[in-house]
Tab-separated table of C-alpha atoms in Angstrom:
chain	number	residue	atom	x	y	z
G	1	MET	CA	42.010	42.273	152.069
G	2	ASN	CA	42.321	45.838	150.727
G	3	SER	CA	40.120	47.096	147.875
G	4	ALA	CA	43.003	47.416	145.400
G	5	LEU	CA	43.931	43.763	145.822
G	6	LEU	CA	40.260	42.747	145.540
G	7	ASN	CA	39.847	44.672	142.312
G	8	THR	CA	43.039	43.126	140.920
G	9	ASN	CA	41.848	39.606	141.773
G	10	LEU	CA	38.392	40.291	140.329
G	11	ARG	CA	39.873	41.569	137.049
G	12	SER	CA	42.108	38.494	136.890
G	13	PHE	CA	39.123	36.224	137.500
G	14	ILE	CA	37.055	37.905	134.791
G	15	LEU	CA	39.995	37.782	132.334
G	16	LEU	CA	40.530	34.098	133.105
G	17	SER	CA	36.827	33.357	132.697
G	18	VAL	CA	36.655	35.127	129.320
G	19	THR	CA	39.826	33.360	128.150
G	20	LEU	CA	38.444	29.940	129.160
G	21	PHE	CA	35.148	30.749	127.427
G	22	LEU	CA	36.914	31.706	124.182
G	23	ILE	CA	39.089	28.584	124.332
G	24	SER	CA	35.958	26.513	124.932
G	25	CYS	CA	34.222	28.066	121.919
G	26	SER	CA	37.297	27.477	119.783
G	27	ASN	CA	37.447	23.847	120.868
G	28	ARG	CA	33.769	23.375	120.074
G	29	ASP	CA	34.306	24.777	116.577
G	30	ASN	CA	37.322	22.550	115.992
G	31	SER	CA	35.600	19.388	117.185
G	32	ALA	CA	32.096	20.018	115.852
G	33	SER	CA	31.721	16.513	114.528
G	34	ASP	CA	32.078	14.736	117.869
G	35	SER	CA	30.708	17.312	120.332
G	36	HIS	CA	27.566	18.200	118.433
G	37	PHE	CA	26.719	14.628	117.505
G	38	ASN	CA	27.152	13.746	121.190
G	39	THR	CA	24.662	16.433	122.215
G	40	LEU	CA	22.075	15.578	119.569
G	41	PRO	CA	18.791	14.032	120.694
G	42	ASP	CA	18.495	10.261	120.485
G	43	THR	CA	16.432	10.638	117.303
G	44	LEU	CA	17.689	11.872	113.922
G	45	ARG	CA	14.750	13.345	112.010
G	46	VAL	CA	15.260	12.852	108.291
G	47	GLY	CA	13.200	13.868	105.284
G	48	THR	CA	13.367	12.152	101.921
G	49	LEU	CA	11.284	11.475	98.796
G	50	TYR	CA	10.077	8.284	97.187
G	51	SER	CA	12.159	7.647	94.086
G	52	PRO	CA	13.927	4.802	92.248
G	53	THR	CA	17.243	5.859	93.796
G	54	SER	CA	16.563	7.421	97.211
G	55	TYR	CA	13.815	5.489	98.966
G	56	PHE	CA	11.314	2.768	98.046
G	57	ILE	CA	9.754	-0.447	99.357
G	58	TYR	CA	10.554	-3.789	97.718
G	59	ARG	CA	9.224	-7.125	98.965
G	60	GLU	CA	8.250	-5.463	102.248
G	61	GLU	CA	11.772	-4.097	102.831
G	62	THR	CA	12.634	-0.398	102.840
G	63	MET	CA	15.471	0.250	100.425
G	64	GLY	CA	17.253	2.958	98.459
G	65	TYR	CA	20.742	4.403	98.191
G	66	ASP	CA	20.077	7.481	100.350
G	67	TYR	CA	17.973	5.530	102.844
G	68	ASP	CA	20.627	2.840	103.366
G	69	LEU	CA	23.350	5.450	103.755
G	70	VAL	CA	21.488	7.609	106.287
G	71	LYS	CA	20.527	4.458	108.200
G	72	ARG	CA	24.243	3.661	108.519
G	73	LEU	CA	24.883	7.252	109.704
G	74	ALA	CA	22.273	6.916	112.451
G	75	GLN	CA	23.648	3.521	113.496
G	76	ASP	CA	27.218	4.811	113.692
G	77	LYS	CA	26.148	7.789	115.812
G	78	GLY	CA	23.860	5.745	118.080
G	79	MET	CA	20.681	7.544	117.056
G	80	VAL	CA	17.210	6.308	116.197
G	81	LEU	CA	16.267	7.170	112.615
G	82	ARG	CA	12.850	8.783	112.153
G	83	LEU	CA	12.015	9.095	108.476
G	84	GLU	CA	9.449	11.445	106.960
G	85	VAL	CA	8.571	11.014	103.283
G	86	ALA	CA	7.602	14.236	101.526
G	87	PRO	CA	5.573	14.455	98.300
G	88	SER	CA	7.944	16.948	96.643
G	89	LEU	CA	11.314	18.644	96.927
G	90	GLN	CA	9.616	21.923	97.779
G	91	ARG	CA	7.731	20.289	100.669
G	92	VAL	CA	10.799	18.598	102.158
G	93	ILE	CA	12.644	21.941	102.103
G	94	GLU	CA	9.675	23.520	103.897
G	95	MET	CA	9.925	20.758	106.522
G	96	LEU	CA	13.602	21.597	106.999
G	97	ASP	CA	12.888	25.307	107.284
G	98	SER	CA	10.135	24.795	109.888
G	99	GLY	CA	12.321	22.533	112.037
G	100	GLU	CA	10.250	19.380	111.428
G	101	ILE	CA	13.372	17.551	110.256
G	102	ASP	CA	17.117	17.864	110.845
G	103	LEU	CA	18.389	16.528	107.515
G	104	ILE	CA	17.285	15.998	103.925
G	105	ALA	CA	18.617	12.609	102.786
G	106	TYR	CA	17.872	13.267	99.137
G	107	GLU	CA	19.987	14.954	96.517
G	108	VAL	CA	19.046	18.629	96.532
G	109	PRO	CA	20.452	20.550	93.541
G	110	ILE	CA	23.238	22.942	94.547
G	111	THR	CA	21.900	26.023	92.795
G	112	LYS	CA	21.230	29.671	93.530
G	113	GLU	CA	17.548	28.830	94.037
G	114	TYR	CA	18.269	26.643	97.066
G	115	ARG	CA	21.430	28.310	98.441
G	116	SER	CA	19.587	30.397	101.050
G	117	LYS	CA	17.409	27.485	102.163
G	118	VAL	CA	19.760	24.506	102.351
G	119	ILE	CA	23.403	23.970	103.334
G	120	PRO	CA	24.820	21.078	101.263
G	121	CYS	CA	26.530	18.287	103.185
G	122	GLY	CA	28.085	14.901	102.607
G	123	ILE	CA	29.474	13.809	99.268
G	124	GLU	CA	28.339	15.790	96.264
G	125	SER	CA	26.923	13.837	93.353
G	126	ILE	CA	27.472	15.095	89.840
G	127	THR	CA	24.950	14.241	87.142
G	128	SER	CA	24.184	15.373	83.633
G	129	GLN	CA	21.631	14.558	80.977
G	130	VAL	CA	22.769	11.722	78.727
G	131	LEU	CA	21.633	10.139	75.492
G	132	VAL	CA	20.136	6.653	75.816
G	133	GLN	CA	20.811	4.628	72.669
G	134	PRO	CA	21.227	0.961	71.703
G	135	LYS	CA	24.792	-0.346	71.838
G	136	LYS	CA	24.188	-1.847	68.428
G	137	SER	CA	22.106	-0.306	65.668
G	138	LYS	CA	22.308	-0.049	61.911
G	139	GLU	CA	22.881	3.720	62.181
G	140	GLY	CA	25.891	3.217	64.446
G	141	LEU	CA	26.715	4.636	67.857
G	142	ILE	CA	26.331	8.401	68.302
G	143	SER	CA	29.507	9.793	69.858
G	144	ASP	CA	28.976	13.541	69.379
G	145	VAL	CA	25.913	15.762	69.769
G	146	THR	CA	26.311	17.029	66.189
G	147	GLN	CA	25.392	13.522	65.023
G	148	LEU	CA	21.890	14.026	66.433
G	149	VAL	CA	21.053	16.173	63.409
G	150	GLY	CA	18.757	14.097	61.244
G	151	ARG	CA	17.869	11.760	64.115
G	152	THR	CA	14.658	11.349	66.148
G	153	VAL	CA	14.630	11.728	69.934
G	154	TYR	CA	11.651	10.940	72.184
G	155	VAL	CA	11.249	12.909	75.428
G	156	GLU	CA	8.623	13.551	78.102
G	157	LYS	CA	6.598	16.582	77.063
G	158	ASP	CA	7.469	19.831	78.894
G	159	SER	CA	10.176	18.073	80.926
G	160	LYS	CA	13.711	19.379	81.443
G	161	TYR	CA	14.778	16.837	78.799
G	162	HIS	CA	12.324	18.353	76.324
G	163	HIS	CA	13.650	21.877	77.019
G	164	ARG	CA	17.277	20.747	76.744
G	165	MET	CA	16.676	19.073	73.377
G	166	GLU	CA	14.940	22.177	72.039
G	167	ASN	CA	17.878	24.341	73.159
G	168	LEU	CA	20.395	21.903	71.694
G	169	ASN	CA	18.488	21.781	68.425
G	170	GLU	CA	18.636	25.582	68.261
G	171	GLU	CA	22.364	25.554	69.068
G	172	LEU	CA	22.982	23.107	66.210
G	173	GLY	CA	20.882	25.079	63.725
G	174	GLY	CA	17.969	22.642	63.664
G	175	GLY	CA	17.547	19.208	62.153
G	176	ILE	CA	16.780	17.110	65.256
G	177	GLU	CA	13.275	15.626	65.211
G	178	ILE	CA	11.999	15.927	68.781
G	179	ILE	CA	8.940	13.827	69.660
G	180	PRO	CA	7.344	14.971	72.961
G	181	ILE	CA	5.355	12.263	74.745
G	182	ASN	CA	2.595	13.085	77.223
G	183	LYS	CA	3.738	11.779	80.631
G	184	ASP	CA	0.206	10.571	81.363
G	185	THR	CA	0.861	7.990	78.665
G	186	LEU	CA	4.556	7.171	79.044
G	187	ILE	CA	7.291	8.290	81.439
G	188	THR	CA	11.088	8.230	81.308
G	189	GLU	CA	11.372	4.622	82.489
G	190	ASP	CA	9.000	3.525	79.734
G	191	LEU	CA	11.009	5.382	77.098
G	192	ILE	CA	14.244	3.736	78.251
G	193	ALA	CA	12.612	0.296	77.995
G	194	MET	CA	11.322	1.167	74.523
G	195	VAL	CA	14.848	2.074	73.374
G	196	SER	CA	16.031	-1.316	74.644
G	197	ARG	CA	13.232	-3.049	72.702
G	198	LYS	CA	14.077	-0.885	69.651
G	199	GLU	CA	10.543	0.525	69.581
G	200	ILE	CA	11.974	4.053	69.599
G	201	PRO	CA	15.510	5.065	68.560
G	202	LEU	CA	16.679	7.504	71.277
G	203	THR	CA	15.710	9.253	74.490
G	204	ILE	CA	17.267	11.565	77.115
G	205	VAL	CA	17.553	11.009	80.860
G	206	ASP	CA	19.649	12.076	83.874
G	207	SER	CA	22.848	10.065	84.197
G	208	ASP	CA	21.973	8.560	87.614
G	209	ILE	CA	18.611	7.309	86.318
G	210	ALA	CA	20.382	6.042	83.202
G	211	ARG	CA	22.904	4.100	85.323
G	212	LEU	CA	20.115	2.578	87.375
G	213	ASN	CA	18.127	1.510	84.322
G	214	LYS	CA	21.186	0.083	82.623
G	215	THR	CA	21.232	-2.549	85.379
G	216	TYR	CA	17.965	-3.775	83.838
G	217	PHE	CA	18.895	-3.170	80.185
G	218	ASN	CA	22.532	-3.970	79.540
G	219	ASP	CA	22.096	-3.497	75.782
G	220	LEU	CA	22.032	0.298	76.148
G	221	ASP	CA	24.773	2.903	75.817
G	222	ILE	CA	24.560	5.941	78.120
G	223	THR	CA	28.013	7.481	77.635
G	224	LEU	CA	27.162	10.600	75.590
G	225	GLN	CA	26.651	13.648	77.817
G	226	ILE	CA	24.421	16.334	76.313
G	227	SER	CA	24.155	18.917	79.106
G	228	PHE	CA	26.251	20.704	81.695
G	229	GLU	CA	26.941	18.885	84.934
G	230	GLN	CA	24.617	19.410	87.898
G	231	ARG	CA	25.863	19.176	91.502
G	232	ALA	CA	23.599	17.918	94.281
G	233	ALA	CA	23.917	16.757	97.895
G	234	TRP	CA	22.076	16.120	101.135
G	235	GLY	CA	21.142	19.260	103.036
G	236	VAL	CA	20.577	20.827	106.451
G	237	ALA	CA	19.045	24.148	107.512
G	238	PRO	CA	21.214	27.307	107.314
G	239	GLY	CA	21.567	27.490	111.109
G	240	MET	CA	22.925	23.928	111.303
G	241	LYS	CA	26.327	24.246	109.647
G	242	TRP	CA	27.919	22.212	112.420
G	243	LEU	CA	25.653	19.291	111.466
G	244	ALA	CA	26.576	19.662	107.792
G	245	ASP	CA	30.283	19.605	108.723
G	246	SER	CA	29.773	16.579	110.955
G	247	ILE	CA	28.036	14.573	108.214
G	248	THR	CA	30.668	15.545	105.650
G	249	GLU	CA	33.456	14.461	108.027
G	250	TRP	CA	31.654	11.187	108.774
G	251	MET	CA	31.303	10.356	105.073
G	252	ALA	CA	35.055	10.881	104.616
G	253	GLU	CA	35.852	8.158	107.157
G	254	GLU	CA	36.999	4.754	105.927
G	255	GLN	CA	33.987	2.614	106.884
G	256	PRO	CA	31.321	5.039	105.548
G	257	ARG	CA	33.358	5.258	102.308
G	258	LYS	CA	33.264	1.470	102.002
G	259	THR	CA	29.533	1.466	102.744
G	260	ARG	CA	28.917	4.106	100.080
G	261	ASP	CA	30.956	2.199	97.487
G	262	ALA	CA	29.013	-0.996	98.215
G	263	LEU	CA	25.689	0.834	97.903
G	264	LEU	CA	26.680	2.437	94.609
G	265	LYS	CA	27.531	-0.996	93.269
G	266	ARG	CA	24.296	-2.512	94.581
G	267	TYR	CA	21.949	0.101	93.172
G	268	PHE	CA	23.770	1.434	90.106
G	269	GLU	CA	25.995	-1.376	88.823
G	270	LYS	CA	24.783	-4.849	89.782
G	271	SER	CA	22.522	-6.395	87.159
G	272	LYS	CA	18.879	-6.676	88.171
G	273	SER	CA	17.875	-8.770	85.169
G	274	ASP	CA	19.494	-12.201	85.114
G	275	GLY	CA	17.519	-13.605	82.194
G	276	SER	CA	15.637	-16.131	84.351
G	277	TYR	CA	12.365	-15.444	82.604
G	278	ARG	CA	13.742	-15.681	79.085
G	279	LEU	CA	15.455	-18.996	79.783
G	280	ARG	CA	12.327	-20.827	80.869
G	281	PHE	CA	12.239	-22.831	77.640
G	282	SER	CA	15.380	-24.657	78.767
G	283	LEU	CA	13.221	-26.521	81.319
G	284	ASP	CA	12.608	-30.069	80.045
G	285	LEU	CA	9.152	-31.336	81.073
G	286	SER	CA	9.259	-34.505	78.954
G	287	ARG	CA	10.754	-36.429	81.871
G	288	GLY	CA	7.462	-36.219	83.747
G	289	TYR	CA	8.648	-33.959	86.526
G	290	ILE	CA	9.473	-30.297	86.977
G	291	SER	CA	12.398	-30.316	89.391
G	292	PRO	CA	14.307	-32.436	91.910
G	293	PHE	CA	12.167	-30.719	94.555
G	294	ASP	CA	8.731	-31.756	93.302
G	295	ASN	CA	8.071	-33.723	96.496
G	296	LEU	CA	8.684	-30.577	98.567
G	297	PHE	CA	6.508	-28.423	96.325
G	298	LYS	CA	3.719	-31.018	96.578
G	299	LYS	CA	4.033	-31.314	100.352
G	300	TYR	CA	3.953	-27.638	101.263
G	301	ALA	CA	1.659	-26.397	98.476
G	302	GLY	CA	-0.856	-29.008	99.571
G	303	GLU	CA	-0.806	-27.722	103.124
G	304	VAL	CA	-1.924	-24.243	101.970
G	305	ASN	CA	-4.344	-25.333	99.216
G	306	TRP	CA	-2.072	-24.130	96.379
G	307	ASP	CA	-1.338	-25.971	93.127
G	308	TRP	CA	2.157	-27.393	93.573
G	309	ARG	CA	2.836	-26.913	89.854
G	310	LEU	CA	2.207	-23.178	90.242
G	311	LEU	CA	4.545	-23.047	93.250
G	312	ALA	CA	7.199	-24.922	91.244
G	313	SER	CA	6.734	-22.520	88.320
G	314	GLN	CA	7.362	-19.628	90.694
G	315	GLY	CA	10.483	-21.372	91.996
G	316	TYR	CA	11.849	-21.766	88.500
G	317	CYS	CA	11.218	-18.126	87.594
G	318	GLU	CA	12.709	-17.007	90.899
G	319	SER	CA	15.977	-18.968	90.865
G	320	HIS	CA	16.039	-21.765	88.251
G	321	PHE	CA	15.901	-24.022	91.325
G	322	ASP	CA	19.367	-22.815	92.354
G	323	SER	CA	19.577	-22.477	96.139
G	324	THR	CA	22.824	-20.461	95.865
G	325	GLN	CA	21.121	-17.587	94.015
G	326	VAL	CA	21.362	-14.193	95.743
G	327	SER	CA	19.531	-11.312	94.078
G	328	TRP	CA	20.732	-7.704	93.947
G	329	ALA	CA	18.266	-6.968	96.778
G	330	GLY	CA	19.535	-9.814	98.960
G	331	ALA	CA	16.781	-12.387	98.286
G	332	ARG	CA	18.077	-15.938	98.707
G	333	GLY	CA	17.335	-19.554	97.984
G	334	ILE	CA	15.079	-21.430	95.577
G	335	MET	CA	12.094	-19.197	96.322
G	336	GLN	CA	14.218	-16.013	96.696
G	337	LEU	CA	13.157	-15.024	100.193
G	338	MET	CA	14.136	-11.633	101.576
G	339	PRO	CA	16.032	-12.082	104.868
G	340	SER	CA	13.623	-9.995	106.982
G	341	VAL	CA	10.595	-11.881	105.655
G	342	ALA	CA	12.366	-15.209	106.168
G	343	ARG	CA	13.063	-14.287	109.808
G	344	ALA	CA	9.342	-13.780	110.340
G	345	TYR	CA	8.905	-17.453	109.429
G	346	GLY	CA	11.689	-18.660	111.684
G	347	LEU	CA	14.531	-18.855	109.160
G	348	ASP	CA	17.985	-17.459	109.895
G	349	GLU	CA	20.942	-16.800	107.586
G	350	HIS	CA	21.737	-20.516	107.472
G	351	THR	CA	18.296	-22.099	107.172
G	352	ILE	CA	17.121	-19.585	104.556
G	353	VAL	CA	19.071	-21.545	101.914
G	354	ASN	CA	17.886	-24.940	103.136
G	355	ASN	CA	15.697	-26.124	100.252
G	356	GLU	CA	12.915	-27.555	102.386
G	357	GLN	CA	12.812	-24.620	104.796
G	358	ASN	CA	12.903	-22.152	101.914
G	359	ILE	CA	9.963	-23.799	100.131
G	360	TYR	CA	8.067	-24.197	103.405
G	361	ALA	CA	8.381	-20.476	104.176
G	362	ALA	CA	7.343	-19.558	100.624
G	363	SER	CA	4.164	-21.622	100.986
G	364	ARG	CA	3.327	-19.808	104.238
G	365	ILE	CA	3.904	-16.448	102.583
G	366	ILE	CA	1.444	-17.472	99.856
G	367	GLN	CA	-1.047	-18.527	102.525
G	368	SER	CA	-0.713	-15.127	104.208
G	369	LEU	CA	-1.112	-13.262	100.919
G	370	SER	CA	-4.210	-15.293	100.113
G	371	ARG	CA	-5.741	-14.351	103.446
G	372	ILE	CA	-5.147	-10.635	102.764
G	373	LEU	CA	-6.377	-10.716	99.168
G	374	THR	CA	-9.471	-12.902	99.587
G	375	PRO	CA	-11.675	-9.927	100.633
G	376	LYS	CA	-10.255	-7.886	97.736
G	377	VAL	CA	-10.568	-10.370	94.845
G	378	SER	CA	-13.601	-12.653	94.936
G	379	ASP	CA	-12.747	-15.060	92.110
G	380	PRO	CA	-10.299	-17.738	93.391
G	381	GLU	CA	-8.547	-18.270	90.047
G	382	GLU	CA	-8.150	-14.560	89.379
G	383	ARG	CA	-6.918	-14.108	92.939
G	384	LYS	CA	-3.996	-16.437	92.231
G	385	LYS	CA	-2.489	-13.915	89.820
G	386	PHE	CA	-2.706	-11.220	92.477
G	387	ILE	CA	-0.987	-13.552	94.949
G	388	VAL	CA	1.804	-14.388	92.497
G	389	ALA	CA	2.282	-10.664	91.850
G	390	ALA	CA	2.337	-9.870	95.579
G	391	TYR	CA	4.876	-12.639	96.172
G	392	ASN	CA	7.205	-10.858	93.751
G	393	SER	CA	6.573	-7.219	94.697
G	394	GLY	CA	5.299	-7.400	98.256
G	395	ILE	CA	1.654	-7.004	99.249
G	396	ALA	CA	1.917	-3.242	99.820
G	397	HIS	CA	2.291	-2.387	96.141
G	398	ILE	CA	-0.526	-4.703	95.076
G	399	LEU	CA	-2.880	-3.058	97.582
G	400	ASP	CA	-1.804	0.306	96.135
G	401	ALA	CA	-2.426	-0.955	92.606
G	402	ILE	CA	-5.942	-2.089	93.553
G	403	ALA	CA	-6.660	1.384	94.957
G	404	ILE	CA	-5.193	3.074	91.873
G	405	ALA	CA	-7.246	0.835	89.576
G	406	ARG	CA	-10.407	1.788	91.442
G	407	LYS	CA	-9.577	5.521	91.201
G	408	TYR	CA	-8.793	5.418	87.470
G	409	GLY	CA	-11.823	3.386	86.436
G	410	LEU	CA	-10.074	0.030	86.017
G	411	ASP	CA	-11.460	-3.241	87.364
G	412	PRO	CA	-9.869	-3.733	90.815
G	413	GLU	CA	-10.623	-7.477	90.743
G	414	LYS	CA	-9.037	-8.279	87.379
G	415	TRP	CA	-5.295	-8.594	86.892
G	416	ASP	CA	-4.577	-8.685	83.131
G	417	GLY	CA	-4.694	-5.174	81.686
G	418	GLN	CA	-6.441	-3.803	84.778
G	419	VAL	CA	-4.640	-3.923	88.142
G	420	GLU	CA	-1.570	-4.914	86.119
G	421	SER	CA	-1.791	-1.525	84.350
G	422	ALA	CA	-2.327	0.244	87.663
G	423	LEU	CA	0.831	-1.337	89.070
G	424	LEU	CA	2.805	0.032	86.115
G	425	MET	CA	1.518	3.498	87.004
G	426	LYS	CA	3.381	3.372	90.334
G	427	SER	CA	6.593	4.491	88.624
G	428	ASN	CA	4.937	7.797	87.658
G	429	PRO	CA	5.591	10.563	90.262
G	430	ASP	CA	2.104	12.006	89.752
G	431	VAL	CA	0.653	8.641	90.779
G	432	TYR	CA	3.008	7.455	93.518
G	433	ASN	CA	2.734	10.838	95.269
G	434	ASP	CA	-1.070	10.683	95.089
G	435	PRO	CA	-2.616	10.163	98.577
G	436	VAL	CA	-4.418	7.060	97.259
G	437	CYS	CA	-0.993	5.483	96.812
G	438	LYS	CA	0.230	4.731	100.338
G	439	TYR	CA	3.507	2.936	99.606
G	440	GLY	CA	5.175	5.174	97.046
G	441	TYR	CA	7.350	4.426	94.070
G	442	PHE	CA	7.580	0.937	92.589
G	443	ARG	CA	9.061	-0.405	89.379
G	444	GLY	CA	6.074	-2.532	88.355
G	445	ARG	CA	7.417	-3.692	85.019
G	446	GLN	CA	9.406	-6.566	86.552
G	447	THR	CA	6.443	-7.849	88.571
G	448	CYS	CA	4.098	-7.723	85.587
G	449	GLU	CA	6.632	-9.654	83.521
G	450	TYR	CA	7.084	-12.122	86.384
G	451	VAL	CA	3.355	-12.908	86.520
G	452	ARG	CA	3.213	-13.420	82.748
G	453	GLN	CA	6.213	-15.729	82.707
G	454	VAL	CA	5.106	-17.755	85.739
G	455	TYR	CA	1.735	-18.317	84.123
G	456	GLU	CA	3.203	-19.196	80.729
G	457	LEU	CA	5.296	-21.870	82.390
G	458	TYR	CA	2.436	-22.989	84.649
G	459	ASN	CA	0.137	-23.445	81.656
G	460	ASP	CA	2.789	-25.552	79.893
G	461	VAL	CA	3.321	-27.611	83.030
G	462	ARG	CA	-0.386	-28.309	83.482
G	463	LYS	CA	-0.537	-29.800	79.990
G	464	GLN	CA	2.333	-32.208	80.632
G	465	ILE	CA	2.502	-32.897	84.366
G	466	PRO	CA	-0.475	-34.432	86.202
G	467	SER	CA	-1.647	-32.787	89.380
């Protein structure tokens, strides 16, 4: 072969190679979603934060809107989910920057501050600050910010809500009475509850937190927006745009859309307060029995050395003895067992609603909780309150509350006003991000109310029903 022909063939080969390379690059760009997800490691490293919306533990199950959604992402892509919980937004962004995680599954504000550090991905959420007010009040519903003049608004001191109200007051020429509350005393969740109880007239909160809390307090109106909208989304590192595009494309698919809609309904729409506690006085004890299941309560409570009347009181406060009850979190049956916990005691999706099996498993859960709490709480009668609380919240949060009580000078072996108060502190970010608190955020108000109501009923029952 002569040199001219060789050179011609070599140039053709190089040209063909470059062309194929460019086509390959173009194809990779156009199919980033599939190709890059296929070349990802088996593990998806995700960072998040404890919060009432993103990630928390309830009755020993990990839950949260962002957690459930990213778990579905990992399942769909055939990856193992490895979750890292950061103590702050700044820390989780540092983890992303250092390569410790691939994705932040938490809503990072889309602002100039974070633009160089995080590429937004997925579906953007849009929130604003809203006024929390009673649906019915003698002053009438506030429908415009100008009507706040002459009214009193309670806010967390030095919070963004406090700053917004001061700016709004200045914009309106004054006249709004702003009461700042030290967050060591009360936090946003407490203020929302106080508006519902009409202990304070008004407060301010982000719209997503307002929607979540309205599922507990349906007597509140949260429709009046008082700030500009804020965009937020999940995020990846600046060098991972292909991953951001892949996640955004995945979320636009039909099944992830349906999953997201179901999660929004579960966490932000479905009522989490069914009135079970308030209706306890409808239980008629004059007949000499508590429920049609007294024989089952007696049988299985006796096997674990538990007062059957206390177990029955728990059953009433859990479900009103209705085996068809399904809670917002998925708890089922007379004793409202979470599916994962029920499986640990041999119950499947069918037997979990069998009355006898449900009560049997509940008695074994109580036995297990007693074993864990006996070294922590020496007095047997006092220990029962801790066990009832742990049955409702899960043992993790009660162990946290004991540790918090010890740190803050409360009695770690007394429930009323002591560990009970410590449990309420677990909704405060300063507390649930404290290293002494190992299991993060928890809405303790419902558990504290549960213990009070169970014991009110139990005390009534003991007066009228023999042991």
